[in-house]
Every structure is written in structure tokens, then in C-alpha cells.
PDB file of C-alpha atoms in Angstrom:
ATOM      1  CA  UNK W   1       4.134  61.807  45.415  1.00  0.00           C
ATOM      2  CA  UNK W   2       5.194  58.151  45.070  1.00  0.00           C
ATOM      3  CA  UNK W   3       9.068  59.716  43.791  1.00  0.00           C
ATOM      4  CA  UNK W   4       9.161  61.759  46.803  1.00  0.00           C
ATOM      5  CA  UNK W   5       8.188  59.105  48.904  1.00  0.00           C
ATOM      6  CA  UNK W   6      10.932  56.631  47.667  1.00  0.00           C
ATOM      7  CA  UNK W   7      13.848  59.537  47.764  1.00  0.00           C
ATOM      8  CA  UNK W   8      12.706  60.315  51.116  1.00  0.00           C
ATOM      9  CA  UNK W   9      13.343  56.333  52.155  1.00  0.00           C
ATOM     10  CA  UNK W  10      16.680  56.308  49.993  1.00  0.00           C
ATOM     11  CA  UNK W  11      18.062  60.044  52.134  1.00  0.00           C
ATOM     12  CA  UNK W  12      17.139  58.012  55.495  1.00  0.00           C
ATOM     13  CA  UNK W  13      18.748  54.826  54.081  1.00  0.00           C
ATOM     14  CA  UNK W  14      21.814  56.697  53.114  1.00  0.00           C
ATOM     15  CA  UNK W  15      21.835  58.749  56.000  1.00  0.00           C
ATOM     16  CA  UNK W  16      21.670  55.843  58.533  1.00  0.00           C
ATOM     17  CA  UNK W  17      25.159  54.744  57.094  1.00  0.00           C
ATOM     18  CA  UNK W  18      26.785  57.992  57.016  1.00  0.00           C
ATOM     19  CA  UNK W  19      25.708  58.918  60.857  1.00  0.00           C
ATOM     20  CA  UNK W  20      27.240  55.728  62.291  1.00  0.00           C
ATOM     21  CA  UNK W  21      30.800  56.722  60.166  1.00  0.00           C
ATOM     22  CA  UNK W  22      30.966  59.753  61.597  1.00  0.00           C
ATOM     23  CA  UNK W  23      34.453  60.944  63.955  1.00  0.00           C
ATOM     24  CA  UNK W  24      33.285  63.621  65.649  1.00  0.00           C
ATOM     25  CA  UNK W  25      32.690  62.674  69.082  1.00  0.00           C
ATOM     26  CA  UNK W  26      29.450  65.306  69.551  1.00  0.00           C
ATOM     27  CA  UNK W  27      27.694  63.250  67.409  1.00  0.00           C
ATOM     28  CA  UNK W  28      28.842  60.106  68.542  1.00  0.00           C
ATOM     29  CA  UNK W  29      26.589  59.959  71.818  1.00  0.00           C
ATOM     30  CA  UNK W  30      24.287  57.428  71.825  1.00  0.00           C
ATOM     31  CA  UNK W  31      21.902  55.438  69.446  1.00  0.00           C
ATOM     32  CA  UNK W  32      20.990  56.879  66.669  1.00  0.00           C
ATOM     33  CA  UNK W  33      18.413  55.810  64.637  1.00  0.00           C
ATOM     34  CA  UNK W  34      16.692  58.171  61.855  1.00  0.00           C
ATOM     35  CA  UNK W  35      12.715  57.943  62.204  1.00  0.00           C
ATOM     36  CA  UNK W  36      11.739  60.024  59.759  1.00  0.00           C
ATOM     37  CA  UNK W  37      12.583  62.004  56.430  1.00  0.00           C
ATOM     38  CA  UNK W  38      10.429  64.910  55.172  1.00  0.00           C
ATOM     39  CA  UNK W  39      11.172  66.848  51.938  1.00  0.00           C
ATOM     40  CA  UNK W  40       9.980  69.635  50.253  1.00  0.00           C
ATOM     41  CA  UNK W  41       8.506  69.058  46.816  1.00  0.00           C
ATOM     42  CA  UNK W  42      11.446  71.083  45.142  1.00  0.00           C
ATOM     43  CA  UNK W  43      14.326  69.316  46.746  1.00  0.00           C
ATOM     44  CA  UNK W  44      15.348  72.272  48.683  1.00  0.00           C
ATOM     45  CA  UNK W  45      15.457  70.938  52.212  1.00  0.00           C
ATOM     46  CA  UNK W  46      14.715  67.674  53.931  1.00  0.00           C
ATOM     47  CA  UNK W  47      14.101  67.271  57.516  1.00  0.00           C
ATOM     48  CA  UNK W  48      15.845  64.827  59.348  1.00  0.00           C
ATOM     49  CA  UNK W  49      14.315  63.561  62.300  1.00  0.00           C
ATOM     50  CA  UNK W  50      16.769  61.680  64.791  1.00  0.00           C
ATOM     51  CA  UNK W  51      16.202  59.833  68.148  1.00  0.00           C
ATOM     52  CA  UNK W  52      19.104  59.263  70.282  1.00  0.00           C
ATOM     53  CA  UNK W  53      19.221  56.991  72.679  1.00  0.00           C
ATOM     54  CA  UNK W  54      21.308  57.033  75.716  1.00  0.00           C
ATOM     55  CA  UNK W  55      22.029  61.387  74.587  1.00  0.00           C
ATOM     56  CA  UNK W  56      24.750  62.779  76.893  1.00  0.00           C
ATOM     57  CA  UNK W  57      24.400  66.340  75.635  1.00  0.00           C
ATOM     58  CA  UNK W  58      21.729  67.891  73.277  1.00  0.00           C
ATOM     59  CA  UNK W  59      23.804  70.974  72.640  1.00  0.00           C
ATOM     60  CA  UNK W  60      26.574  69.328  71.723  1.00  0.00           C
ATOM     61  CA  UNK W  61      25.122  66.780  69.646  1.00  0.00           C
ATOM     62  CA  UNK W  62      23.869  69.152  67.621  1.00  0.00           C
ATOM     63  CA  UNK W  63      26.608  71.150  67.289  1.00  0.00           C
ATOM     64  CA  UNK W  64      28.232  68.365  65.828  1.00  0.00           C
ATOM     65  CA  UNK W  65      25.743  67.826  63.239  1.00  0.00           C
ATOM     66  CA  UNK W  66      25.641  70.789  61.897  1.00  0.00           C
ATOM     67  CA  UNK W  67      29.454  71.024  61.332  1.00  0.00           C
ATOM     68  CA  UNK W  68      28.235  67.759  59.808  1.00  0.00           C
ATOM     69  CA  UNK W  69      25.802  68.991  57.840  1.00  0.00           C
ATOM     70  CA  UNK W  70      28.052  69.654  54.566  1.00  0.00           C
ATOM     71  CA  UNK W  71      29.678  66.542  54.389  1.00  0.00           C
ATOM     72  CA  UNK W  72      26.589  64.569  54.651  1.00  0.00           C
ATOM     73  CA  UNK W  73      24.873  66.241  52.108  1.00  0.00           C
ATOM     74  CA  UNK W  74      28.360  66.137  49.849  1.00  0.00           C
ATOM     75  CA  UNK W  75      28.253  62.315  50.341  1.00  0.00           C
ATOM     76  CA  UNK W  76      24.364  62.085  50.309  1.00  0.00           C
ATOM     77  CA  UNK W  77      24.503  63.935  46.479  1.00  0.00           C
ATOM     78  CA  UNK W  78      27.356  60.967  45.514  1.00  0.00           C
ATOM     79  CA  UNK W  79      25.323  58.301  46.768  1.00  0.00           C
ATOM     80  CA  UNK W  80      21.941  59.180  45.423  1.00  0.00           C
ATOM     81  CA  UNK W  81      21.298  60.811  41.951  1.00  0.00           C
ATOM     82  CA  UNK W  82      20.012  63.601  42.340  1.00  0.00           C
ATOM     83  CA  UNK W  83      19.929  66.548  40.382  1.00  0.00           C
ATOM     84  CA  UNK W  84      19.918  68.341  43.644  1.00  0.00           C
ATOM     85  CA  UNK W  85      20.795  67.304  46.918  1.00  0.00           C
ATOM     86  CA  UNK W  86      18.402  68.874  50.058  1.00  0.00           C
ATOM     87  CA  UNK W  87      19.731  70.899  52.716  1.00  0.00           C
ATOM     88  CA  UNK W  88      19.724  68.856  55.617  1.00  0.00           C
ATOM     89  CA  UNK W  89      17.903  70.040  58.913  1.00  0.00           C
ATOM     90  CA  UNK W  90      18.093  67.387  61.529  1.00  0.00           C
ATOM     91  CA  UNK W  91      15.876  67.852  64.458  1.00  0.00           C
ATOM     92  CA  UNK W  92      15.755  65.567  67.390  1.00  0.00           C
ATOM     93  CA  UNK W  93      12.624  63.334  68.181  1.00  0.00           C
ATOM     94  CA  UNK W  94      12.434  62.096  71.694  1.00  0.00           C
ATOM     95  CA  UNK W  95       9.268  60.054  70.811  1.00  0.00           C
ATOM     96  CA  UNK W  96      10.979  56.813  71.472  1.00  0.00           C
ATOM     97  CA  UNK W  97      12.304  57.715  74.740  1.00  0.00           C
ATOM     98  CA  UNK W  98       9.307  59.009  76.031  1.00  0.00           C
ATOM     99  CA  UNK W  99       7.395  56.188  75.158  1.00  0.00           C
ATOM    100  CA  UNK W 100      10.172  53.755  77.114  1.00  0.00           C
ATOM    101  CA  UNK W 101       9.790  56.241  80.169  1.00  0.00           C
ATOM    102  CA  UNK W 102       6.111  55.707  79.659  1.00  0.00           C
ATOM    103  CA  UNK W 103       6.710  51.472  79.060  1.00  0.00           C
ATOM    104  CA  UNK W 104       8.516  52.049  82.587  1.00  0.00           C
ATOM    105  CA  UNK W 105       5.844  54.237  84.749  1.00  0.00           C
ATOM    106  CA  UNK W 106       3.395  51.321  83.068  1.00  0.00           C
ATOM    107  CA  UNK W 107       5.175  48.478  84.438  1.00  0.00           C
ATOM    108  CA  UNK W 108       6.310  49.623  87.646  1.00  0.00           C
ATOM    109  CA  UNK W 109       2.037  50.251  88.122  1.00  0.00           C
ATOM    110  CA  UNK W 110       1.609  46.618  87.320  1.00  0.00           C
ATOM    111  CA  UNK W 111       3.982  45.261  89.543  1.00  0.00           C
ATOM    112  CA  UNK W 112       2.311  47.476  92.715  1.00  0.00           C
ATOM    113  CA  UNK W 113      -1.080  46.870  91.628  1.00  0.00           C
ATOM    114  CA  UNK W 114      -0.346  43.086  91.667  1.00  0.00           C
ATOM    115  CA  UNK W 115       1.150  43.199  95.627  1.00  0.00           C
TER     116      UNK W 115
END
């Protein structure tokens, strides 16, 4: 468990500096910061769990990921090595946006409680 743990840190590591070198405008939306990495016990597949602040376009965003996809995990297998490198699947985790809308609502109820 503790190997899967650290090559789970080392993919979102990696991953964090191959996201911000990306071109492609699609992906290029916002602030993106990786909160979590989960992979299967056999390497297979890791899931790659992005917020994005700031997102313009969900649809597009990951549209450009996944023509993405293939380089990432071609530079991912370079970087780190491993025997065999995960397909990615990125899925989007509004968690930290949600809980600044919720920081927000919280704060506004504050200020009108105080008048």
C-alpha cells in the first residue's frame, strides 16, 4: 500500500508540471490544481481529479484533456519509472469552488446578522 501511495503522490507531482506546459487553449482555462490521484493496484488506470478555478467551459476543457491524455501519460512514463504507466482519467472536482461559494453565502450572513 505504502508503494502505491508514494507513486500516486509522484503521478500528481508530475502531473502538476505537465498541466501548466500545456498549449492547447481548452485546457488552459483557469487554475488548475490536481487534488487527488487514485490508482488501481495493477497500474492500469489512475484517476485524476482536477479543480479548476475560474473554468470558462467544462466541455471544452475536457475535450482538451483528453486529446491530452497521450502525451501526458508518454511524458508521465519518462519521468517516473515505471514498468507501466496508468491510463489517465481526469475527472473534475468542484469541491473547492463549492466550498468558496459556501465561504461567501457564510460571510455575507455575518455581515447582515451584525447590522
Amino acid at each position: 500500500m505504502n508503494r502505491l501511495f508514494r507513486i500516486n503522490e509522484d503521478i500528481q507531482r508530475e502531473l502538476s508540471v505537465l498541466l501548466r506546459n500545456i498549449k492547447d487553449p481548452r485546457v488552459k482555462q483557469g487554475m488548475i490544481s490536481i487534488t487527488a490521484v487514485e490508482t488501481t493496484g495493477d497500474l492500469s488506470y489512475a484517476k485524476i481529479y482536477l479543480s479548476v478555478y475560474n473554468l470558462e467551459s467544462e466541455k471544452s476543457f475536457k475535450a482538451g484533456l483528453k486529446s491530452a491524455a497521450g502525451h501526458l501519460r508518454y511524458e508521465l512514463g519518462k519521468a517516473l519509472s515505471l514498468r507501466h504507466t496508468p491510463e489517465l482519467i481526469f475527472i473534475l472536482d468542484d469541491s473547492i469552488e463549492h466550498g468558496s461559494k459556501i465561504n461567501t453565502i457564510l460571510s455575507e450572513l455575518n455581515t447582515h446578522s451584525e447590522v
